[in-house]
Amino acid sequence: MTPGYLSLSLGVLVAGLMLISMNLGASSTSLLDLLDAQRSDAVALVLLEIRLPRTLIAALAGASFGICGAAMQGLLRNPLASPGLIGSSSGAALGAIIILYLGFGEWSWMLMPSGGMLGALLAMVLVYLLAGRDASIVTIVLAGVAVNSLAVALMSLILNLAPSPYAVREIVLWTLGSVSNLGMNDLWVMLPATVLGWLLFLGTGKSLELLTLGEDTARSMGVNLLLLRTRLFLAVALSIGAAVSVTGAIGFIGLVIPHLLRPLVGYRPGRLLGVSALGGAAMLLAADIVVRLMPPGPEIRIGVLTAIVGAPFFLFLILKTRRWQLY
Amino acid sequence: MLRIQNLEVELGGQPIVRGINMEVRRGEVLGLLGPNGAGKSTLMRAILQLVPAHRGSVDLEGVPVRRIPGEQRARRIAYLAQQGPVNWPLTVERLVALGRFPHRSSWQRLAADDQEIIERILERTDLIKLRERVVTTLSGGERTRVLLARALVVGAPLLLADEPVAALDPAHQLQIMQLLRDYCGEGHTVIVVIHDLTLAARFCHRLALMHEGTLVASGSAREVLTPENLSAVYNIDARFGRGNDFYVIPWRSTV
């Protein structure tokens, strides 16, 4: 499949899933009802204030998870790298939870996402400082593991100190990830950092392709490794920070999607970026649709669903890698 | 072409390259010899500015290499790393095409003339039949040829090849060395790190012998590969063929 055809197919898939997402919900309202003048106010409320932000946020966050996964796997030349590796996901979750715990979330709807984005950036800076200027891949991974562990430990501390079981439940549910109950405000707050993060990815494809030949050869071919690393770290921190602080932690998309699409782009890390964004958007939209189709009862959180699908896939990856090593 | 003056490189506080002075002429293959740890690879990496020089200078056509911007440098010096990794299972053709990337900006696709050069190098390196094969499934010899082809398609005036024939069988060693020699025939310059003394003598115009970070001898094979030098640098006794074809057989370790 040519890259253009693949992008077009994924684009059509995303558009189709967005249409389904816009037509699906607790009320039976559909896009066609917009044509009905008598129902227009209620319909507009449901579609524009509830379903549109939910759909757009799912698409944006999914795209961020996908592209960041592809970028991290390309940078670290490891198919098992995920966007959370440099601490952005757990940093964002910690930042948002601190705001939630302190009760500042009620002051302004902007505080929780802002806290999340700040957390993601701080975690990234910490990994960057720990790893140092000329860090090897192993050092970066170790620094990421250390910062992730610290963030998870601090989240546990907050849960431990939570004043009531309700607060614990609220925090835990938030960390499981969801795109329900989000409004246009949430979309506006995540949009600038998301777009800025995506813009930073532009033009990095060529360097990621050259990294296939190892760092020394890539540098001999004009790749400024320090600049590339800084740029990608910042891009991941911004876009993952923006996504996680609004949707909560949603795992596995950044790991699974680049892996699934890689053979379709001939294993070219540069070509993988754009299609992974589309693939990530499609996966999160599809997961959100599945969540909405579940029978009534406690809502299954999107992060739980992606993990339930993603974890067996991860196991499959390990088995495949093991078999590959045997031959 | 390339002038190295009083070059010193330290890694982790240890001097690795010490006071190297060397000149490489256009259109020659210079064989860089020396035991493991002599500083040959570090010298190459210092020429490429992959490690900072503690002291001294490296000039390419009279311009300090460190002043040449990265993209321009990539078009003027090609590098074949020692046992260079291939991290993703790309096809042979796609991997070789990476060599043309320094000639195109991030937004440009490869043009027809790039494709023409790739085609010519694939043919010359006997890779036409393997072009659709995945690099990670190739044998050691085929893989080395692919990586060399990637370095050759850059079309740089200077090629630095770090042990391109290590771990290859004799036929592939001869094939790779002949390719380097032919590349020079087109006006390019090659510096090649090599351990096989006879291949070095056979294919290189000049040799440079390094020991403990310093240059101990340079010149023709007969001038450099003397019993005294081999004994002092490698701790070996060697047998020499001294007819029209000069060859060296390492015979006995004197350690």
XYZ file of C-alpha atoms in Angstrom:
582
model
C 0.000 0.000 0.000
C 1.420 3.420 -0.917
C 1.740 5.940 1.946
C -0.737 8.284 0.232
C -3.348 5.548 -0.104
C -2.794 4.459 3.508
C -3.196 8.054 4.783
C -6.344 8.472 2.680
C -7.836 5.205 3.991
C -7.070 6.135 7.597
C -8.417 9.657 7.016
C -11.695 8.201 5.704
C -11.805 5.836 8.699
C -11.313 8.718 11.150
C -13.992 10.792 9.398
C -16.403 7.821 9.476
C -15.759 7.177 13.168
C -16.250 10.881 13.925
C -19.627 10.765 12.167
C -20.645 7.683 14.165
C -19.422 9.359 17.351
C -21.516 12.447 16.608
C -24.640 10.295 16.120
C -24.223 8.110 19.181
C -25.198 8.862 22.768
C -27.671 8.567 25.601
C -30.206 10.675 23.690
C -31.340 9.487 20.272
C -30.312 12.756 18.646
C -28.502 12.437 15.330
C -26.920 14.890 12.902
C -29.995 14.627 10.684
C -32.093 16.191 13.462
C -30.301 19.467 12.806
C -32.521 19.744 9.748
C -35.592 19.647 11.957
C -36.228 23.313 12.784
C -38.554 22.569 15.719
C -35.965 20.568 17.608
C -32.986 22.699 16.655
C -32.151 24.232 20.093
C -32.084 20.960 22.000
C -30.332 19.197 19.144
C -27.683 21.879 18.874
C -27.111 21.661 22.618
C -26.581 17.901 22.533
C -24.529 17.874 19.359
C -22.414 20.990 19.795
C -21.961 21.108 23.569
C -21.724 17.402 24.358
C -20.915 15.219 21.370
C -18.766 17.580 19.293
C -16.203 18.265 22.065
C -16.192 14.572 22.995
C -15.560 13.559 19.384
C -12.934 16.214 18.700
C -11.104 15.607 21.987
C -11.039 11.843 21.324
C -9.635 12.479 17.833
C -7.026 15.017 19.002
C -5.891 13.022 22.036
C -5.786 9.769 20.036
C -3.739 11.458 17.312
C -1.317 12.794 19.935
C -0.907 9.345 21.517
C -0.290 7.809 18.080
C 2.207 10.341 16.733
C 4.087 10.573 20.045
C 4.398 6.778 20.199
C 5.791 6.698 16.667
C 8.226 9.530 17.445
C 9.518 7.929 20.651
C 9.920 4.540 18.975
C 11.808 6.207 16.116
C 14.011 8.296 18.390
C 14.876 5.404 20.701
C 14.831 2.873 17.826
C 12.788 0.539 19.944
C 9.334 -0.789 19.013
C 8.464 -1.110 22.700
C 8.974 2.580 23.520
C 5.823 4.483 24.448
C 5.100 8.211 24.733
C 4.934 7.848 28.518
C 8.569 6.779 28.609
C 9.882 10.294 29.262
C 7.431 10.815 32.112
C 4.918 13.014 30.236
C 1.853 10.859 30.953
C 2.509 10.286 34.640
C 3.739 13.877 35.060
C 0.514 15.190 33.513
C -1.606 12.847 35.643
C 0.247 13.912 38.794
C -0.090 17.621 37.953
C -3.826 17.292 37.333
C -4.374 15.169 40.450
C -2.578 17.677 42.670
C -5.005 20.360 41.448
C -7.930 17.954 41.986
C -6.724 17.016 45.482
C -6.171 20.587 46.590
C -9.659 21.458 45.375
C -8.379 24.154 42.999
C -10.245 22.462 40.140
C -13.432 24.171 41.303
C -11.879 27.638 41.066
C -11.475 27.502 37.334
C -11.966 24.846 34.662
C -8.556 25.795 33.295
C -6.556 24.879 36.389
C -6.647 21.083 36.118
C -5.500 20.850 32.494
C -2.934 23.572 33.101
C -1.604 21.673 36.110
C -1.424 18.556 33.950
C 0.521 20.265 31.189
C 2.888 21.825 33.712
C 3.380 18.377 35.271
C 4.172 16.848 31.866
C 6.721 19.562 31.077
C 8.370 19.317 34.500
C 8.623 15.516 34.208
C 10.175 15.859 30.747
C 12.678 18.479 31.992
C 13.577 16.201 34.907
C 14.213 13.243 32.557
C 16.241 15.516 30.303
C 18.379 16.814 33.190
C 18.828 13.347 34.709
C 19.874 11.832 31.386
C 22.291 14.649 30.490
C 23.293 16.144 27.154
C 24.873 13.148 25.457
C 22.679 10.487 27.006
C 22.567 7.006 25.548
C 19.223 5.334 24.929
C 19.637 3.238 28.080
C 20.249 6.348 30.202
C 17.140 8.042 28.785
C 15.025 4.949 29.481
C 16.419 4.662 33.026
C 15.812 8.363 33.704
C 12.252 7.931 32.330
C 11.622 4.918 34.563
C 12.912 6.852 37.603
C 10.725 9.908 36.918
C 7.671 7.730 36.153
C 8.183 5.846 39.424
C 8.480 9.095 41.332
C 5.268 10.451 39.772
C 3.394 7.209 40.517
C 4.705 7.248 44.111
C 3.506 10.832 44.584
C 0.097 9.907 43.128
C -0.104 7.042 45.627
C 0.792 9.460 48.409
C -2.034 11.772 47.362
C -4.468 8.843 47.301
C -3.189 7.808 50.716
C -3.744 11.280 52.138
C -7.099 11.826 50.411
C -9.605 13.195 52.940
C -12.529 10.933 51.994
C -13.352 7.768 50.038
C -15.227 9.991 47.562
C -12.066 11.950 46.843
C -10.169 8.689 46.322
C -12.870 7.452 43.946
C -12.863 10.734 42.025
C -9.074 10.666 41.633
C -8.922 6.973 40.686
C -11.725 7.305 38.129
C -10.032 10.319 36.586
C -6.761 8.439 36.178
C -8.568 5.623 34.329
C -9.163 7.975 31.404
C -12.372 9.139 29.787
C -13.617 11.557 27.159
C -17.162 11.760 28.518
C -18.460 14.840 30.329
C -16.056 17.119 28.485
C -17.048 20.435 26.972
C -15.759 22.910 24.419
C -13.767 24.590 27.218
C -11.701 21.422 27.590
C -11.119 21.368 23.862
C -9.946 24.983 23.806
C -7.595 24.430 26.726
C -5.868 21.416 25.146
C -5.761 22.782 21.611
C -2.823 25.264 21.775
C -0.353 22.837 23.396
C -1.526 20.020 21.111
C -1.051 22.068 17.957
C 2.285 23.441 19.168
C 3.453 19.887 19.928
C 2.382 18.663 16.490
C 4.111 21.596 14.783
C 7.351 20.593 16.485
C 7.106 17.190 14.801
C 7.126 18.798 11.347
C 10.351 18.166 9.472
C 11.706 15.580 11.934
C 10.881 12.593 9.688
C 14.129 12.752 7.721
C 16.249 12.732 10.890
C 14.277 9.805 12.312
C 14.844 7.863 9.082
C 18.590 8.530 9.243
C 18.670 7.339 12.857
C 17.919 3.879 11.442
C 21.660 3.732 10.714
C 22.643 4.509 14.314
C 23.537 7.779 16.009
C 27.074 8.161 14.651
C 26.052 7.659 11.030
C 22.986 9.892 11.454
C 25.173 12.642 12.906
C 27.680 12.217 10.081
C 24.749 12.783 7.716
C 23.869 16.143 9.221
C 21.426 15.178 11.995
C 21.791 17.435 15.046
C 20.968 14.786 17.623
C 20.752 17.127 20.608
C 18.365 19.436 18.779
C 16.257 16.534 17.501
C 16.008 14.989 20.963
C 15.113 18.307 22.610
C 12.525 19.041 19.946
C 10.864 15.623 20.166
C 10.888 15.604 23.977
C 9.191 19.012 23.977
C 6.697 17.946 21.300
C 5.777 14.802 23.244
C 5.550 16.654 26.571
C 3.251 19.319 25.073
C 0.910 17.068 23.130
C 0.774 14.185 25.630
C 0.548 16.656 28.519
C -2.401 18.385 26.832
C -4.148 15.084 26.056
C -3.652 13.391 29.436
C -4.583 16.458 31.465
C -7.983 16.532 29.750
C -8.738 12.839 29.188
C -6.754 11.168 31.997
C -4.171 8.488 31.356
C -5.069 6.402 28.299
C -2.378 3.854 27.616
C -1.320 1.480 24.878
C -2.480 3.565 21.873
C 0.996 5.046 21.510
C 2.516 1.583 21.719
C 0.110 -0.436 19.602
C -0.749 1.894 16.711
C 2.811 2.613 15.432
C 3.555 -1.075 15.739
C 0.530 -2.073 13.694
C 1.150 0.505 10.980
C 4.937 0.170 10.703
C 4.953 -2.677 8.146
C 2.466 -0.734 6.005
C 4.939 2.158 5.580
C 7.893 -0.128 4.870
C 9.274 0.339 8.416
C 10.191 3.955 7.652
C 10.153 5.920 10.933
C 9.548 9.266 9.215
C 6.566 8.054 7.229
C 5.127 6.464 10.371
C 4.478 9.779 12.149
C 1.493 11.054 10.153
C -0.244 7.703 9.719
C 0.182 6.935 13.435
C -1.596 10.209 14.253
C -4.531 9.113 12.075
C -4.404 5.564 13.455
C -4.329 6.840 17.058
C -7.311 9.095 16.407
C -9.206 6.152 14.874
C -8.396 3.861 17.805
C -9.478 6.325 20.494
C -12.651 7.251 18.607
C -13.453 3.554 18.156
C -12.763 2.838 21.845
C -15.048 5.699 22.856
C -17.786 4.357 20.564
C -17.416 0.873 22.095
C -17.631 2.361 25.603
C -20.888 4.081 24.649
C -22.319 0.868 23.194
C -21.721 -1.043 26.435
C -24.859 -2.098 28.348
C -26.046 0.415 30.983
C -24.313 0.241 34.351
C -21.037 1.630 35.637
C -19.238 3.326 32.751
C -16.239 1.376 31.494
C -13.454 3.927 31.298
C -11.661 4.292 27.985
C -8.224 3.832 29.575
C -9.411 0.493 30.971
C -10.690 -0.624 27.574
C -7.512 0.352 25.689
C -5.432 -1.428 28.354
C -7.581 -4.572 28.122
C -7.075 -4.635 24.362
C -3.510 -3.320 24.498
C -2.016 -5.603 27.138
C -2.651 -8.870 25.246
C -1.222 -7.175 22.154
C 1.860 -6.290 24.164
C 2.201 -9.940 25.174
C 1.848 -10.909 21.524
C 4.685 -8.494 20.687
C 6.932 -10.116 23.273
C 6.176 -13.589 21.919
C 6.770 -12.437 18.349
C 10.090 -10.829 19.300
C 11.106 -14.004 21.130
C 10.282 -16.182 18.135
C 12.161 -13.804 15.851
C 15.236 -14.111 18.073
C 15.075 -17.908 17.902
C 15.506 -18.002 14.146
C 42.356 17.514 0.372
C 42.440 16.760 4.122
C 45.010 18.171 6.489
C 45.202 17.113 10.115
C 47.458 19.189 12.329
C 48.576 18.339 15.842
C 45.222 16.662 16.574
C 44.588 15.504 20.129
C 41.434 13.826 21.389
C 40.634 12.866 24.965
C 37.795 10.574 25.990
C 36.884 10.364 29.677
C 40.079 12.223 30.542
C 42.230 9.647 28.706
C 44.280 10.770 25.691
C 43.170 8.600 22.743
C 44.620 10.496 19.790
C 47.895 12.294 20.435
C 49.527 14.893 18.224
C 48.514 13.465 14.845
C 49.797 15.285 11.759
C 48.619 13.852 8.475
C 47.820 14.905 4.958
C 45.554 12.987 2.603
C 45.709 13.710 -1.109
C 42.803 13.814 -3.528
C 42.182 10.552 -5.383
C 44.078 8.270 -3.024
C 43.094 5.398 -0.771
C 44.801 5.858 2.576
C 44.914 2.722 4.708
C 44.796 3.459 8.428
C 46.487 0.628 10.322
C 47.193 -0.134 13.941
C 46.301 -2.576 16.689
C 42.978 -2.485 18.532
C 42.800 0.614 20.714
C 45.399 2.533 18.666
C 42.902 5.393 18.154
C 42.009 4.784 14.485
C 38.218 4.941 14.921
C 38.498 7.912 17.271
C 40.630 9.700 14.674
C 37.870 9.091 12.087
C 35.192 10.279 14.490
C 37.260 13.391 15.229
C 37.566 14.153 11.499
C 33.758 13.919 11.331
C 33.423 16.085 14.470
C 31.576 13.246 16.233
C 34.009 13.672 19.128
C 35.474 17.059 20.024
C 39.160 17.647 19.392
C 41.025 18.628 22.523
C 43.636 20.423 20.452
C 44.687 20.790 16.829
C 42.731 21.177 13.619
C 41.209 19.225 10.731
C 40.923 21.120 7.440
C 39.032 19.951 4.367
C 40.089 21.796 1.205
C 41.611 24.494 3.429
C 38.455 25.021 5.539
C 38.283 23.846 9.174
C 35.788 20.955 9.228
C 34.207 22.219 12.442
C 33.220 25.415 10.643
C 31.394 23.527 7.872
C 27.663 23.316 8.739
C 26.376 19.780 9.406
C 24.317 19.376 6.219
C 27.155 20.641 4.020
C 29.648 18.452 5.830
C 27.375 15.453 5.226
C 27.602 16.088 1.482
C 31.396 16.383 1.584
C 32.391 13.555 3.946
C 30.628 10.175 3.832
C 31.078 7.759 6.716
C 30.795 3.994 6.863
C 30.704 3.157 10.574
C 32.292 0.057 12.045
C 29.580 -2.645 12.197
C 26.973 0.074 11.738
C 23.569 -0.957 13.049
C 20.401 -1.186 10.967
C 17.610 -0.592 13.449
C 14.537 -1.204 11.291
C 14.033 -3.895 8.651
C 14.190 -1.597 5.616
C 14.581 -2.947 2.108
C 18.020 -2.689 0.490
C 16.887 0.013 -1.918
C 15.316 2.167 0.809
C 18.381 1.898 3.009
C 20.755 2.806 0.176
C 18.498 5.759 -0.707
C 19.116 7.241 2.770
C 22.541 8.210 1.428
C 20.897 10.856 -0.773
C 19.075 12.526 2.137
C 21.835 15.115 2.769
C 21.194 16.395 -0.751
C 17.515 17.078 -0.080
C 15.768 19.271 2.499
C 13.295 17.785 4.990
C 10.412 18.572 2.637
C 11.906 17.386 -0.661
C 11.428 13.936 -2.083
C 14.291 12.236 -3.883
C 14.541 13.505 -7.445
C 15.188 11.663 -10.709
C 18.930 12.343 -10.543
C 19.066 10.897 -7.015
C 17.324 7.797 -8.315
C 19.831 7.600 -11.169
C 22.778 7.669 -8.752
C 21.141 5.054 -6.500
C 20.563 2.828 -9.523
C 24.204 3.185 -10.657
C 25.593 2.348 -7.209
C 23.222 -0.608 -6.765
C 24.510 -1.941 -10.043
C 28.139 -1.361 -9.201
C 27.808 -2.988 -5.769
C 25.979 -5.928 -7.335
C 22.832 -5.279 -5.316
C 20.271 -5.084 -8.120
C 18.996 -8.582 -7.419
C 18.787 -7.880 -3.692
C 17.075 -4.481 -3.948
C 13.719 -5.668 -2.568
C 15.252 -7.843 0.165
C 15.028 -6.755 3.801
C 18.497 -5.753 5.034
C 18.232 -7.592 8.341
C 17.805 -10.913 6.497
C 21.057 -10.574 4.503
C 24.373 -12.296 5.156
C 27.271 -10.339 6.664
C 28.919 -9.817 3.274
C 25.724 -8.636 1.588
C 24.918 -6.341 4.469
C 28.374 -4.727 4.343
C 27.913 -4.158 0.615
C 24.543 -2.491 1.287
C 26.008 -0.210 3.946
C 28.923 0.646 1.658
C 26.464 1.384 -1.160
C 24.633 3.753 1.222
C 27.922 5.569 1.867
C 28.850 5.624 -1.837
C 25.547 7.148 -3.032
C 26.309 10.238 -0.943
C 28.845 10.980 -3.675
C 31.047 12.818 -1.160
C 34.585 13.796 -2.195
C 35.895 12.094 0.961
C 34.809 8.675 2.255
C 35.804 7.399 5.693
C 35.324 3.630 5.984
C 35.888 2.054 9.394
C 36.823 -1.625 9.057
C 34.564 -2.360 6.082
C 36.129 -5.785 5.457
C 36.278 -7.075 9.020
C 34.471 -10.430 9.362
C 34.132 -10.923 5.596
C 35.327 -13.916 3.594
C 38.291 -13.363 1.202
C 36.145 -12.966 -1.914
C 33.974 -10.307 -0.286
C 37.037 -8.588 1.183
C 38.566 -8.300 -2.291
C 35.274 -7.128 -3.757
C 34.816 -4.349 -1.163
C 38.431 -3.165 -1.441
C 38.143 -3.085 -5.238
C 34.975 -0.977 -4.916
C 36.840 1.512 -2.723
C 39.717 1.605 -5.171
C 37.341 2.202 -8.099
C 35.620 4.979 -6.169
C 38.989 6.707 -5.880
C 39.524 6.267 -9.602
C 36.673 8.740 -10.072
C 38.551 11.473 -8.186
C 37.202 10.719 -4.712
C 39.401 10.159 -1.666
C 39.078 7.258 0.771
C 40.463 6.694 4.251
C 39.952 3.085 5.265
C 40.656 1.467 8.628
C 41.859 -2.060 7.962
C 43.527 -4.882 9.886
C 44.459 -7.115 6.967
C 48.018 -6.031 6.158
C 48.176 -7.718 2.741
C 44.863 -6.216 1.593
C 46.086 -2.855 2.838
C 49.324 -3.222 0.907
C 47.488 -4.414 -2.208
C 44.706 -1.808 -2.440
C 45.873 1.345 -0.614
C 48.022 3.985 -2.277
C 49.509 4.923 1.072
C 49.430 3.564 4.586
C 49.449 5.276 7.984
C 50.346 3.203 11.034
C 49.012 4.255 14.438
C 50.073 3.068 17.873
C 48.777 4.274 21.245
C 47.179 7.337 19.684
C 50.220 8.477 17.720
C 51.228 8.132 14.085
C 54.377 6.001 13.982
C 54.848 5.655 10.225
C 53.274 6.688 6.950
C 54.121 6.141 3.324
C 54.058 3.243 0.874
C 53.395 -0.324 2.052
C 57.110 -1.191 1.791
C 58.015 1.846 3.890
C 55.422 1.254 6.594
C 55.138 -2.521 6.902
C 58.715 -3.144 7.968
C 59.710 -5.959 10.382
C 60.711 -3.312 12.943
C 57.395 -1.449 12.766
C 55.325 -4.640 12.908
C 57.296 -5.902 15.852
C 57.090 -2.586 17.752
C 53.414 -1.909 17.036
C 51.737 -5.322 16.740
C 54.282 -7.472 18.628
C 54.489 -9.884 15.706
C 57.052 -11.455 13.440
C 55.883 -11.516 9.838
C 56.863 -13.221 6.578
C 57.162 -10.994 3.546
C 56.734 -11.640 -0.147
C 59.024 -9.235 -1.910
C 58.577 -9.761 -5.611
C 56.478 -7.436 -7.727
C 53.552 -8.181 -5.409
C 54.283 -7.100 -1.878
C 52.492 -9.131 0.777
C 52.746 -9.712 4.503
C 51.800 -12.787 6.484
C 51.664 -12.339 10.261
C 53.683 -15.367 11.419
C 54.308 -15.370 15.150
C 53.278 -13.344 18.183
C 56.272 -12.025 20.126
C 54.326 -11.109 23.268
